[in-house]
GROMACS .gro file of C-alpha atoms in nm:
model
  507
    1LYS     CA    1   0.001   0.005  -0.011
    2ASP     CA    2   0.131   0.340  -0.098
    3LEU     CA    3   0.206   0.582   0.185
    4SER     CA    4   0.036   0.941   0.163
    5GLU     CA    5   0.309   1.214   0.172
    6GLU     CA    6   0.206   1.315   0.511
    7GLU     CA    7   0.266   0.942   0.608
    8ALA     CA    8   0.562   0.913   0.457
    9ASN     CA    9   0.713   1.239   0.620
   10GLU     CA   10   0.582   1.077   0.960
   11ALA     CA   11   0.780   0.768   0.878
   12LYS     CA   12   1.086   0.995   0.804
   13LYS     CA   13   1.078   1.175   1.113
   14TYR     CA   14   1.047   0.816   1.314
   15LYS     CA   15   1.350   0.696   1.119
   16LEU     CA   16   1.554   0.999   1.202
   17ALA     CA   17   1.464   0.953   1.571
   18GLU     CA   18   1.537   0.594   1.559
   19LEU     CA   19   1.908   0.655   1.390
   20GLY     CA   20   2.004   0.937   1.640
   21THR     CA   21   1.894   0.731   1.939
   22ALA     CA   22   2.093   0.458   1.849
   23LEU     CA   23   2.391   0.686   1.738
   24LEU     CA   24   2.376   0.836   2.095
   25ALA     CA   25   2.334   0.487   2.287
   26ASP     CA   26   2.641   0.357   2.131
   27PRO     CA   27   2.819   0.567   1.902
   28GLU     CA   28   3.099   0.325   1.802
   29SER     CA   29   2.887   0.026   1.705
   30ASN     CA   30   2.613   0.247   1.516
   31ILE     CA   31   2.855   0.491   1.338
   32LYS     CA   32   2.761   0.361   1.000
   33HIS     CA   33   2.376   0.496   1.073
   34ILE     CA   34   2.518   0.866   1.045
   35LYS     CA   35   2.539   0.821   0.650
   36GLU     CA   36   2.175   0.747   0.664
   37MET     CA   37   2.088   1.067   0.843
   38LEU     CA   38   2.296   1.253   0.619
   39GLN     CA   39   2.152   1.096   0.300
   40MET     CA   40   1.783   1.242   0.462
   41SER     CA   41   1.944   1.589   0.461
   42LYS     CA   42   1.873   1.564   0.081
   43ASP     CA   43   1.532   1.501   0.104
   44GLY     CA   44   1.309   1.720  -0.119
   45ASN     CA   45   1.072   1.815   0.180
   46SER     CA   46   1.229   2.133   0.349
   47ALA     CA   47   1.071   2.022   0.722
   48ILE     CA   48   1.279   1.705   0.662
   49VAL     CA   49   1.574   1.889   0.573
   50ILE     CA   50   1.578   2.108   0.858
   51LEU     CA   51   1.489   1.827   1.129
   52SER     CA   52   1.792   1.607   0.950
   53LEU     CA   53   2.009   1.928   1.037
   54LYS     CA   54   1.907   1.977   1.379
   55SER     CA   55   1.934   1.567   1.467
   56LEU     CA   56   2.278   1.563   1.311
   57LEU     CA   57   2.372   1.879   1.519
   58ALA     CA   58   2.278   1.691   1.823
   59VAL     CA   59   2.458   1.371   1.761
   60PHE     CA   60   2.795   1.560   1.642
   61LYS     CA   61   2.772   1.791   1.961
   62ASP     CA   62   2.746   1.448   2.157
   63ILE     CA   63   2.980   1.228   1.990
   64ILE     CA   64   3.256   1.433   1.865
   65PRO     CA   65   3.562   1.357   2.089
   66GLY     CA   66   3.767   1.613   2.291
   67TYR     CA   67   4.067   1.589   2.067
   68ARG     CA   68   4.131   1.634   1.688
   69ILE     CA   69   4.142   1.336   1.500
   70ARG     CA   70   4.445   1.216   1.296
   71LEU     CA   71   4.398   0.957   1.021
   72PRO     CA   72   4.670   0.708   1.004
   73THR     CA   73   4.924   0.725   0.729
   74GLU     CA   74   4.966   0.474   0.462
   75LYS     CA   75   5.261   0.325   0.645
   76GLU     CA   76   5.060   0.295   0.963
   77GLN     CA   77   4.737   0.113   0.772
   78GLU     CA   78   4.974  -0.147   0.624
   79MET     CA   79   5.109  -0.231   0.976
   80LYS     CA   80   4.916  -0.524   1.157
   81VAL     CA   81   4.681  -0.394   1.453
   82SER     CA   82   4.441  -0.526   1.684
   83LYS     CA   83   4.064  -0.568   1.624
   84THR     CA   84   3.988  -0.282   1.880
   85VAL     CA   85   4.273  -0.058   1.710
   86LYS     CA   86   4.073  -0.124   1.346
   87LYS     CA   87   3.722  -0.056   1.491
   88MET     CA   88   3.856   0.272   1.636
   89ARG     CA   89   4.014   0.370   1.311
   90TYR     CA   90   3.702   0.282   1.121
   91TYR     CA   91   3.484   0.474   1.368
   92GLU     CA   92   3.709   0.792   1.354
   93SER     CA   93   3.758   0.799   0.976
   94THR     CA   94   3.364   0.747   0.918
   95LEU     CA   95   3.301   1.013   1.201
   96LEU     CA   96   3.538   1.274   1.024
   97SER     CA   97   3.396   1.203   0.652
   98ALA     CA   98   3.036   1.220   0.778
   99TYR     CA   99   3.130   1.606   0.981
  100LYS     CA  100   3.279   1.725   0.688
  101ALA     CA  101   2.994   1.619   0.449
  102TYR     CA  102   2.765   1.780   0.703
  103LEU     CA  103   2.975   2.109   0.709
  104GLN     CA  104   2.972   2.146   0.320
  105LYS     CA  105   2.602   2.081   0.339
  106LEU     CA  106   2.545   2.371   0.574
  107VAL     CA  107   2.774   2.616   0.391
  108MET     CA  108   2.592   2.530   0.091
  109LEU     CA  109   2.246   2.575   0.237
  110GLN     CA  110   2.311   2.901   0.426
  111LYS     CA  111   2.288   3.043   0.053
  112GLN     CA  112   1.941   2.937   0.031
  113THR     CA  113   1.688   3.192   0.198
  114VAL     CA  114   1.462   2.872   0.331
  115TYR     CA  115   1.752   2.738   0.524
  116LYS     CA  116   1.980   3.034   0.597
  117ARG     CA  117   1.888   3.068   0.931
  118VAL     CA  118   1.882   2.712   1.031
  119ALA     CA  119   2.220   2.630   0.855
  120VAL     CA  120   2.399   2.960   1.022
  121ARG     CA  121   2.247   2.861   1.374
  122CYS     CA  122   2.407   2.494   1.337
  123LEU     CA  123   2.751   2.638   1.202
  124CYS     CA  124   2.716   2.861   1.531
  125THR     CA  125   2.653   2.592   1.770
  126LEU     CA  126   2.926   2.366   1.636
  127LEU     CA  127   3.189   2.624   1.664
  128ALA     CA  128   3.110   2.718   1.993
  129ALA     CA  129   3.072   2.355   2.131
  130VAL     CA  130   3.361   2.211   1.958
  131PRO     CA  131   3.629   2.484   1.868
  132HIS     CA  132   3.906   2.217   1.887
  133PHE     CA  133   3.790   1.965   1.647
  134ASN     CA  134   3.910   1.913   1.267
  135PHE     CA  135   3.772   2.149   0.998
  136ARG     CA  136   3.773   2.427   1.237
  137ASP     CA  137   3.899   2.693   0.994
  138ASN     CA  138   3.594   2.610   0.748
  139LEU     CA  139   3.351   2.639   1.041
  140LEU     CA  140   3.505   2.988   1.180
  141ALA     CA  141   3.520   3.122   0.822
  142ALA     CA  142   3.146   3.051   0.756
  143VAL     CA  143   3.075   3.191   1.094
  144VAL     CA  144   3.301   3.524   1.031
  145ASN     CA  145   3.160   3.572   0.676
  146ASN     CA  146   2.818   3.621   0.836
  147ILE     CA  147   2.894   3.869   1.124
  148SER     CA  148   2.825   4.159   0.854
  149SER     CA  149   2.479   3.995   0.728
  150GLU     CA  150   2.180   4.222   0.650
  151ASP     CA  151   1.957   3.964   0.846
  152ASP     CA  152   1.944   4.066   1.186
  153VAL     CA  153   1.887   3.730   1.338
  154VAL     CA  154   2.206   3.583   1.130
  155ARG     CA  155   2.415   3.881   1.239
  156LYS     CA  156   2.358   3.856   1.611
  157LEU     CA  157   2.386   3.460   1.636
  158CYS     CA  158   2.758   3.502   1.437
  159CYS     CA  159   2.853   3.789   1.659
  160THR     CA  160   2.761   3.613   1.985
  161THR     CA  161   2.929   3.302   1.889
  162VAL     CA  162   3.251   3.522   1.816
  163LYS     CA  163   3.216   3.656   2.169
  164SER     CA  164   3.171   3.319   2.314
  165LEU     CA  165   3.479   3.223   2.154
  166PHE     CA  166   3.717   3.561   2.277
  167THR     CA  167   3.548   3.490   2.658
  168ASN     CA  168   3.580   3.127   2.653
  169GLU     CA  169   3.937   3.033   2.549
  170GLY     CA  170   3.972   2.735   2.764
  171LYS     CA  171   3.789   2.550   2.506
  172HIS     CA  172   4.052   2.618   2.237
  173GLY     CA  173   4.375   2.761   2.397
  174GLY     CA  174   4.335   3.105   2.230
  175GLU     CA  175   4.409   2.948   1.865
  176VAL     CA  176   4.083   3.022   1.744
  177THR     CA  177   4.097   3.409   1.895
  178VAL     CA  178   4.386   3.478   1.683
  179GLU     CA  179   4.245   3.315   1.367
  180ALA     CA  180   3.899   3.482   1.427
  181VAL     CA  181   4.059   3.841   1.468
  182ARG     CA  182   4.285   3.821   1.152
  183MET     CA  183   3.937   3.686   0.966
  184ILE     CA  184   3.790   3.988   1.065
  185ALA     CA  185   4.068   4.211   0.988
  186ASP     CA  186   4.076   4.065   0.632
  187LEU     CA  187   3.710   4.116   0.575
  188VAL     CA  188   3.725   4.494   0.677
  189LYS     CA  189   4.002   4.533   0.441
  190ALA     CA  190   3.826   4.340   0.178
  191HIS     CA  191   3.487   4.577   0.228
  192SER     CA  192   3.683   4.897   0.237
  193CYS     CA  193   3.545   4.944   0.615
  194GLN     CA  194   3.190   4.938   0.467
  195LEU     CA  195   3.041   4.681   0.748
  196HIS     CA  196   2.805   4.659   0.990
  197PRO     CA  197   2.900   4.814   1.338
  198ASP     CA  198   2.871   4.484   1.497
  199SER     CA  199   3.134   4.308   1.316
  200VAL     CA  200   3.434   4.542   1.483
  201GLU     CA  201   3.221   4.550   1.797
  202VAL     CA  202   3.305   4.208   1.896
  203PHE     CA  203   3.654   4.301   1.953
  204LEU     CA  204   3.549   4.472   2.276
  205SER     CA  205   3.487   4.149   2.408
  206LEU     CA  206   3.844   4.059   2.410
  207SER     CA  207   4.053   4.044   2.724
  208PHE     CA  208   4.446   4.085   2.744
  209ASP     CA  209   4.677   4.035   3.029
  210ASP     CA  210   4.798   4.363   3.180
  211ASP     CA  211   5.149   4.316   3.109
  212ILE     CA  212   5.082   4.207   2.745
  213GLY     CA  213   5.244   4.543   2.624
  214LYS     CA  214   5.569   4.549   2.843
  215PRO     CA  215   5.879   4.345   2.776
  216GLU     CA  216   5.902   4.017   2.907
  217LYS     CA  217   6.175   3.980   3.179
  218SER     CA  218   6.218   3.588   3.156
  219GLU     CA  219   6.330   3.592   2.801
  220MET     CA  220   6.690   3.713   2.918
  221ASP     CA  221   6.682   3.447   3.188
  222ASN     CA  222   6.595   3.189   2.959
  223LYS     CA  223   6.876   3.261   2.703
  224ALA     CA  224   7.126   3.260   2.986
  225LYS     CA  225   7.000   2.928   3.119
  226ASN     CA  226   7.008   2.769   2.754
  227LYS     CA  227   7.342   2.897   2.744
  228LYS     CA  228   7.444   2.741   3.054
  229SER     CA  229   7.275   2.404   2.962
  230SER     CA  230   7.447   2.384   2.630
  231LYS     CA  231   7.782   2.443   2.809
  232LYS     CA  232   7.706   2.164   3.071
  233ARG     CA  233   7.606   1.931   2.755
  234LYS     CA  234   7.906   2.016   2.545
  235GLY     CA  235   8.115   1.927   2.850
  236THR     CA  236   7.974   1.586   2.901
  237GLU     CA  237   7.998   1.480   2.533
  238GLU     CA  238   8.369   1.548   2.564
  239GLN     CA  239   8.391   1.356   2.849
  240ASN     CA  240   8.173   1.051   2.744
  241GLN     CA  241   8.341   0.898   2.420
  242LEU     CA  242   8.272   0.571   2.462
  243PRO     CA  243   8.043   0.339   2.229
  244GLU     CA  244   7.857   0.220   2.535
  245ASN     CA  245   7.781   0.556   2.660
  246ASP     CA  246   7.695   0.666   2.300
  247ARG     CA  247   7.414   0.404   2.312
  248LYS     CA  248   7.278   0.492   2.637
  249LYS     CA  249   7.275   0.854   2.543
  250THR     CA  250   7.089   0.754   2.237
  251ARG     CA  251   6.830   0.561   2.414
  252LYS     CA  252   6.779   0.858   2.663
  253GLU     CA  253   6.744   1.097   2.363
  254MET     CA  254   6.465   0.827   2.229
  255VAL     CA  255   6.302   0.860   2.575
  256SER     CA  256   6.321   1.229   2.623
  257LYS     CA  257   6.191   1.274   2.264
  258THR     CA  258   5.903   1.004   2.323
  259ARG     CA  259   5.816   1.205   2.671
  260ASP     CA  260   5.816   1.551   2.485
  261GLU     CA  261   5.587   1.401   2.234
  262VAL     CA  262   5.340   1.267   2.479
  263THR     CA  263   5.377   1.600   2.661
  264ALA     CA  264   5.276   1.782   2.347
  265ASP     CA  265   4.972   1.566   2.284
  266PHE     CA  266   4.858   1.571   2.624
  267LYS     CA  267   4.853   1.961   2.615
  268ALA     CA  268   4.676   1.955   2.284
  269ALA     CA  269   4.421   1.720   2.429
  270SER     CA  270   4.365   1.947   2.742
  271HIS     CA  271   4.396   2.257   2.558
  272ALA     CA  272   4.652   2.368   2.836
  273GLN     CA  273   4.846   2.679   2.734
  274ASP     CA  274   5.205   2.781   2.820
  275PRO     CA  275   5.272   3.114   2.929
  276GLN     CA  276   5.491   3.231   2.679
  277GLU     CA  277   5.275   3.069   2.388
  278ARG     CA  278   4.972   3.257   2.562
  279ARG     CA  279   5.170   3.594   2.551
  280LYS     CA  280   5.276   3.492   2.179
  281MET     CA  281   4.880   3.453   2.082
  282GLN     CA  282   4.793   3.773   2.288
  283THR     CA  283   5.055   3.958   2.097
  284GLN     CA  284   4.919   3.846   1.782
  285THR     CA  285   4.567   3.900   1.841
  286LEU     CA  286   4.650   4.255   1.972
  287SER     CA  287   4.846   4.322   1.678
  288ALA     CA  288   4.555   4.247   1.443
  289VAL     CA  289   4.319   4.443   1.635
  290PHE     CA  290   4.493   4.766   1.638
  291GLN     CA  291   4.574   4.688   1.272
  292THR     CA  292   4.209   4.698   1.193
  293PHE     CA  293   4.150   4.995   1.401
  294PHE     CA  294   4.402   5.217   1.241
  295ARG     CA  295   4.293   5.078   0.894
  296ILE     CA  296   3.928   5.216   1.000
  297LEU     CA  297   4.083   5.549   1.124
  298LYS     CA  298   4.286   5.613   0.808
  299PHE     CA  299   4.005   5.546   0.592
  300ALA     CA  300   3.794   5.810   0.775
  301VAL     CA  301   4.048   6.062   0.740
  302ARG     CA  302   4.134   5.985   0.398
  303PRO     CA  303   3.994   6.238   0.136
  304MET     CA  304   3.701   6.150  -0.067
  305LEU     CA  305   3.881   6.194  -0.419
  306LEU     CA  306   4.159   5.922  -0.304
  307ARG     CA  307   3.890   5.683  -0.245
  308SER     CA  308   3.724   5.402  -0.458
  309GLU     CA  309   3.423   5.422  -0.622
  310ALA     CA  310   3.321   5.119  -0.436
  311SER     CA  311   3.370   5.260  -0.087
  312SER     CA  312   3.261   5.632  -0.166
  313SER     CA  313   2.950   5.645   0.019
  314GLY     CA  314   3.072   5.853   0.260
  315SER     CA  315   2.961   5.681   0.566
  316HIS     CA  316   3.171   5.546   0.860
  317PRO     CA  317   2.964   5.250   1.000
  318LEU     CA  318   3.288   5.133   1.185
  319LEU     CA  319   3.412   5.455   1.319
  320ALA     CA  320   3.217   5.444   1.619
  321PRO     CA  321   3.323   5.069   1.740
  322CYS     CA  322   3.657   5.168   1.635
  323LEU     CA  323   3.690   5.453   1.879
  324ASP     CA  324   3.539   5.236   2.162
  325GLY     CA  325   3.804   4.974   2.117
  326ILE     CA  326   4.078   5.224   2.120
  327GLY     CA  327   3.968   5.394   2.440
  328GLN     CA  328   3.912   5.059   2.572
  329PHE     CA  329   4.279   4.918   2.498
  330ALA     CA  330   4.431   5.269   2.535
  331GLN     CA  331   4.664   5.142   2.772
  332LEU     CA  332   4.809   4.869   2.526
  333ILE     CA  333   4.876   5.110   2.245
  334ASP     CA  334   5.247   5.129   2.134
  335LEU     CA  335   5.404   5.450   2.182
  336ASP     CA  336   5.557   5.468   1.848
  337PHE     CA  337   5.199   5.480   1.697
  338MET     CA  338   5.090   5.737   1.933
  339ALA     CA  339   5.187   6.069   1.746
  340ASP     CA  340   4.983   5.917   1.440
  341LEU     CA  341   4.676   5.831   1.646
  342MET     CA  342   4.669   6.171   1.812
  343HIS     CA  343   4.689   6.346   1.476
  344SER     CA  344   4.405   6.128   1.308
  345LEU     CA  345   4.176   6.184   1.617
  346ARG     CA  346   4.277   6.550   1.603
  347LYS     CA  347   4.190   6.579   1.232
  348LEU     CA  348   3.855   6.385   1.272
  349ALA     CA  349   3.778   6.599   1.587
  350GLY     CA  350   3.771   6.917   1.342
  351ASN     CA  351   3.605   6.743   1.052
  352GLY     CA  352   3.288   6.937   1.063
  353ARG     CA  353   3.257   7.260   0.878
  354LYS     CA  354   3.570   7.213   0.667
  355ALA     CA  355   3.412   6.923   0.453
  356GLU     CA  356   3.112   7.131   0.339
  357ASP     CA  357   3.372   7.372   0.190
  358SER     CA  358   3.639   7.138   0.027
  359SER     CA  359   3.571   6.867  -0.229
  360GLU     CA  360   3.886   6.696  -0.128
  361SER     CA  361   3.815   6.679   0.235
  362SER     CA  362   3.691   6.325   0.395
  363CYS     CA  363   3.299   6.320   0.454
  364GLN     CA  364   3.145   6.517   0.755
  365LEU     CA  365   3.144   6.345   1.052
  366THR     CA  366   2.850   6.392   1.314
  367VAL     CA  367   2.839   6.559   1.597
  368SER     CA  368   2.838   6.209   1.832
  369GLU     CA  369   3.164   6.099   1.618
  370ARG     CA  370   3.355   6.388   1.678
  371LEU     CA  371   3.280   6.386   2.046
  372ARG     CA  372   3.414   6.037   2.049
  373CYS     CA  373   3.730   6.145   1.881
  374CYS     CA  374   3.755   6.384   2.197
  375ILE     CA  375   3.695   6.144   2.429
  376VAL     CA  376   3.906   5.887   2.316
  377ALA     CA  377   4.203   6.133   2.294
  378PHE     CA  378   4.156   6.193   2.644
  379LYS     CA  379   4.152   5.846   2.711
  380VAL     CA  380   4.455   5.753   2.549
  381MET     CA  381   4.627   6.063   2.752
  382ARG     CA  382   4.493   5.946   3.064
  383ASN     CA  383   4.661   5.598   3.034
  384ASN     CA  384   4.976   5.712   2.896
  385LEU     CA  385   5.056   6.022   3.113
  386ASP     CA  386   5.406   5.950   3.182
  387ALA     CA  387   5.531   5.864   2.807
  388LEU     CA  388   5.336   6.125   2.638
  389ASN     CA  389   5.335   6.475   2.636
  390VAL     CA  390   5.087   6.606   2.361
  391ASP     CA  391   4.887   6.946   2.356
  392LEU     CA  392   4.523   6.866   2.395
  393GLN     CA  393   4.414   7.257   2.346
  394GLU     CA  394   4.265   7.168   1.989
  395PHE     CA  395   4.025   6.927   2.138
  396PHE     CA  396   3.914   7.159   2.396
  397ILE     CA  397   3.852   7.411   2.112
  398GLN     CA  398   3.648   7.145   1.904
  399PHE     CA  399   3.464   7.045   2.223
  400TYR     CA  400   3.340   7.403   2.290
  401ASN     CA  401   3.247   7.427   1.949
  402LEU     CA  402   3.049   7.117   1.956
  403ILE     CA  403   2.846   7.203   2.297
  404LEU     CA  404   2.603   7.414   2.083
  405GLU     CA  405   2.597   7.205   1.762
  406TYR     CA  406   2.442   6.924   1.999
  407ARG     CA  407   2.074   6.848   1.922
  408PRO     CA  408   1.887   6.613   2.181
  409GLY     CA  409   1.689   6.394   1.908
  410ARG     CA  410   1.980   6.359   1.681
  411ASP     CA  411   2.290   6.313   1.893
  412GLN     CA  412   2.367   6.077   2.165
  413GLY     CA  413   2.336   6.260   2.507
  414GLU     CA  414   2.517   5.985   2.693
  415LEU     CA  415   2.836   6.085   2.490
  416LEU     CA  416   2.818   6.442   2.572
  417ALA     CA  417   2.792   6.360   2.928
  418GLU     CA  418   3.095   6.150   2.921
  419ALA     CA  419   3.276   6.401   2.728
  420LEU     CA  420   3.196   6.653   2.995
  421LYS     CA  421   3.288   6.437   3.255
  422ILE     CA  422   3.633   6.323   3.135
  423MET     CA  423   3.740   6.653   2.972
  424LEU     CA  424   3.621   6.900   3.236
  425CYS     CA  425   3.552   6.703   3.581
  426ASP     CA  426   3.794   6.429   3.592
  427ASP     CA  427   4.081   6.534   3.828
  428ARG     CA  428   4.191   6.818   3.578
  429GLN     CA  429   4.249   7.157   3.682
  430HIS     CA  430   4.176   7.420   3.441
  431ASP     CA  431   4.327   7.761   3.370
  432MET     CA  432   4.091   8.060   3.451
  433GLN     CA  433   4.055   8.151   3.088
  434ARG     CA  434   3.913   7.821   2.987
  435ALA     CA  435   3.708   7.733   3.272
  436ALA     CA  436   3.535   8.069   3.246
  437ALA     CA  437   3.463   8.004   2.891
  438PHE     CA  438   3.301   7.673   2.934
  439ILE     CA  439   3.131   7.793   3.230
  440LYS     CA  440   2.959   8.054   2.993
  441ARG     CA  441   2.889   7.833   2.718
  442LEU     CA  442   2.755   7.558   2.933
  443THR     CA  443   2.513   7.778   3.133
  444THR     CA  444   2.381   7.935   2.753
  445PHE     CA  445   2.358   7.533   2.675
  446SER     CA  446   2.130   7.480   2.991
  447LEU     CA  447   1.871   7.742   2.855
  448CYS     CA  448   1.837   7.585   2.534
  449PHE     CA  449   1.764   7.195   2.607
  450GLY     CA  450   1.572   6.976   2.813
  451SER     CA  451   1.630   6.883   3.195
  452ALA     CA  452   1.856   6.602   3.163
  453GLU     CA  453   2.097   6.799   2.928
  454SER     CA  454   2.043   7.085   3.149
  455MET     CA  455   2.129   6.914   3.437
  456ALA     CA  456   2.460   6.737   3.306
  457ALA     CA  457   2.557   7.123   3.194
  458LEU     CA  458   2.519   7.259   3.554
  459VAL     CA  459   2.684   6.974   3.726
  460SER     CA  460   2.992   7.040   3.512
  461VAL     CA  461   2.925   7.446   3.582
  462LYS     CA  462   2.934   7.356   3.977
  463HIS     CA  463   3.253   7.136   3.941
  464LEU     CA  464   3.433   7.436   3.748
  465LEU     CA  465   3.306   7.682   3.988
  466LEU     CA  466   3.456   7.457   4.277
  467LYS     CA  467   3.796   7.404   4.135
  468ASN     CA  468   3.845   7.757   3.987
  469MET     CA  469   3.779   8.009   4.289
  470LYS     CA  470   3.873   8.317   4.059
  471CYS     CA  471   3.544   8.226   3.810
  472ARG     CA  472   3.294   8.280   4.112
  473ASN     CA  473   3.308   8.645   3.998
  474LEU     CA  474   3.092   8.530   3.724
  475LEU     CA  475   2.804   8.483   3.941
  476GLU     CA  476   2.835   8.843   4.059
  477ASN     CA  477   2.590   9.119   3.907
  478ASP     CA  478   2.759   9.382   3.671
  479ALA     CA  479   2.983   9.658   3.845
  480GLY     CA  480   2.805   9.938   3.860
  481GLY     CA  481   3.078  10.197   3.759
  482GLY     CA  482   3.152  10.207   3.357
  483SER     CA  483   3.524  10.187   3.410
  484VAL     CA  484   3.494   9.853   3.625
  485ALA     CA  485   3.236   9.677   3.391
  486GLY     CA  486   3.464   9.436   3.203
  487ALA     CA  487   3.291   9.587   2.882
  488ILE     CA  488   3.634   9.516   2.684
  489ALA     CA  489   3.576   9.142   2.732
  490VAL     CA  490   3.261   9.125   2.525
  491SER     CA  491   3.179   9.203   2.172
  492LEU     CA  492   2.912   9.478   2.059
  493LEU     CA  493   2.646   9.213   1.980
  494GLN     CA  494   2.385   9.490   1.995
  495PHE     CA  495   2.499   9.625   1.627
  496PHE     CA  496   2.421   9.280   1.484
  497ILE     CA  497   2.088   9.195   1.644
  498SER     CA  498   1.944   9.548   1.606
  499PRO     CA  499   1.626   9.564   1.384
  500PRO     CA  500   1.639   9.793   1.085
  501PHE     CA  501   1.503  10.149   1.147
  502PHE     CA  502   1.295  10.388   0.974
  503LEU     CA  503   1.554  10.665   0.940
  504VAL     CA  504   1.839  10.598   0.660
  505GLU     CA  505   2.070  10.807   0.853
  506ILE     CA  506   2.022  10.592   1.179
  507ASN     CA  507   2.068  10.238   0.936
   0.00000   0.00000   0.00000
């Protein structure tokens, strides 16, 4: 009797459940069932395909071992081995070939709208669960390529997975972190910095050791120890020239070599990280991160005429997360790049009205982006006070002008509040002229906007008045005498705001 389509689908679902249960119960004995499950993922019914993908995901997550599988060489295959070893080799080779076919299937299906989200979810789940296993590079590349996807669900899935790799390095020993950061750097370069901000914002989940930017003290000690040990070995070799001793030495070397190999295998299996290896990986990661940040800054500063047509849209989607990252890792920036960094920030902070008049200047930045540049410049200075001697006057000038350019609905209020705090309030003594100028500007600002903005401005005014005693004269009423009224300190605004008069002589 022929089954209806609905009955056939129910039978396939039951078959999938049966095969998956058998695999989970005894993977080594039932590994052949995984090929049947793969075959069912080629079904014409989309519901069956999705169910088979999810079933295979559950199976692989459960049966994948905690080590990378190394298939035997031709020489090893020719050697006689026990039945147990043969069974294990068959199991590992079948598992590896099925896993490879499954990944290829997912990569292919993610290009189809119907299966895209399911396929990407499976890829992300596998990368987060088994980042140590074979074909990691293929898996990582598939996820990283989607971190700037137009589909919000896909993009958030991929970004969350990459962040989990950065925060859970115990699963992979830090190797995946280096690879992921380099892939993102290449992606930013290939797309001329025109990606979704989330693709660079993932860098903010990275963490580095405090001493990563400092020279390693143990290097000289290690070199000295190596020299001493080499001298000792030379001395013993000169003393022991007998054939018997040579044989013993050879035997010891073989034992030592075997022990080193076992130790290396153990480290690979347990993902234990040597301190020097960890330092090396973190240095490589940090280098790729700052390379990406500086590329984004240079792109934002670069004149429009020098950009390619493909990237001449004028937008800077990656600038905000780039500036946030520079501010977060400011203490790790190499001092050799500090002058160029401050020059770029100064240029970007002043990138407003100039862009309107010159076709060769870079695209006009928003008030929020220019505020970020000022904030980051001060963070960099605060974290490198002992090594830097940079005049921040230009940033104060730009910030002074930006205060009245701020608009509540268009710009980010928290950025303005942070700029007020870090530039005017945080343990910084200002001269009287600058303090008075900002007090006047902020009181004017407080009259023009809502309660939240006014409160932030007036708190800053209060701080400046408390820090600068002489500025409290601004709170006094105008002096009575004409000679002491301080009239020379203000401009004759009356000429500019006076209405037109009826008499031509007056006009």
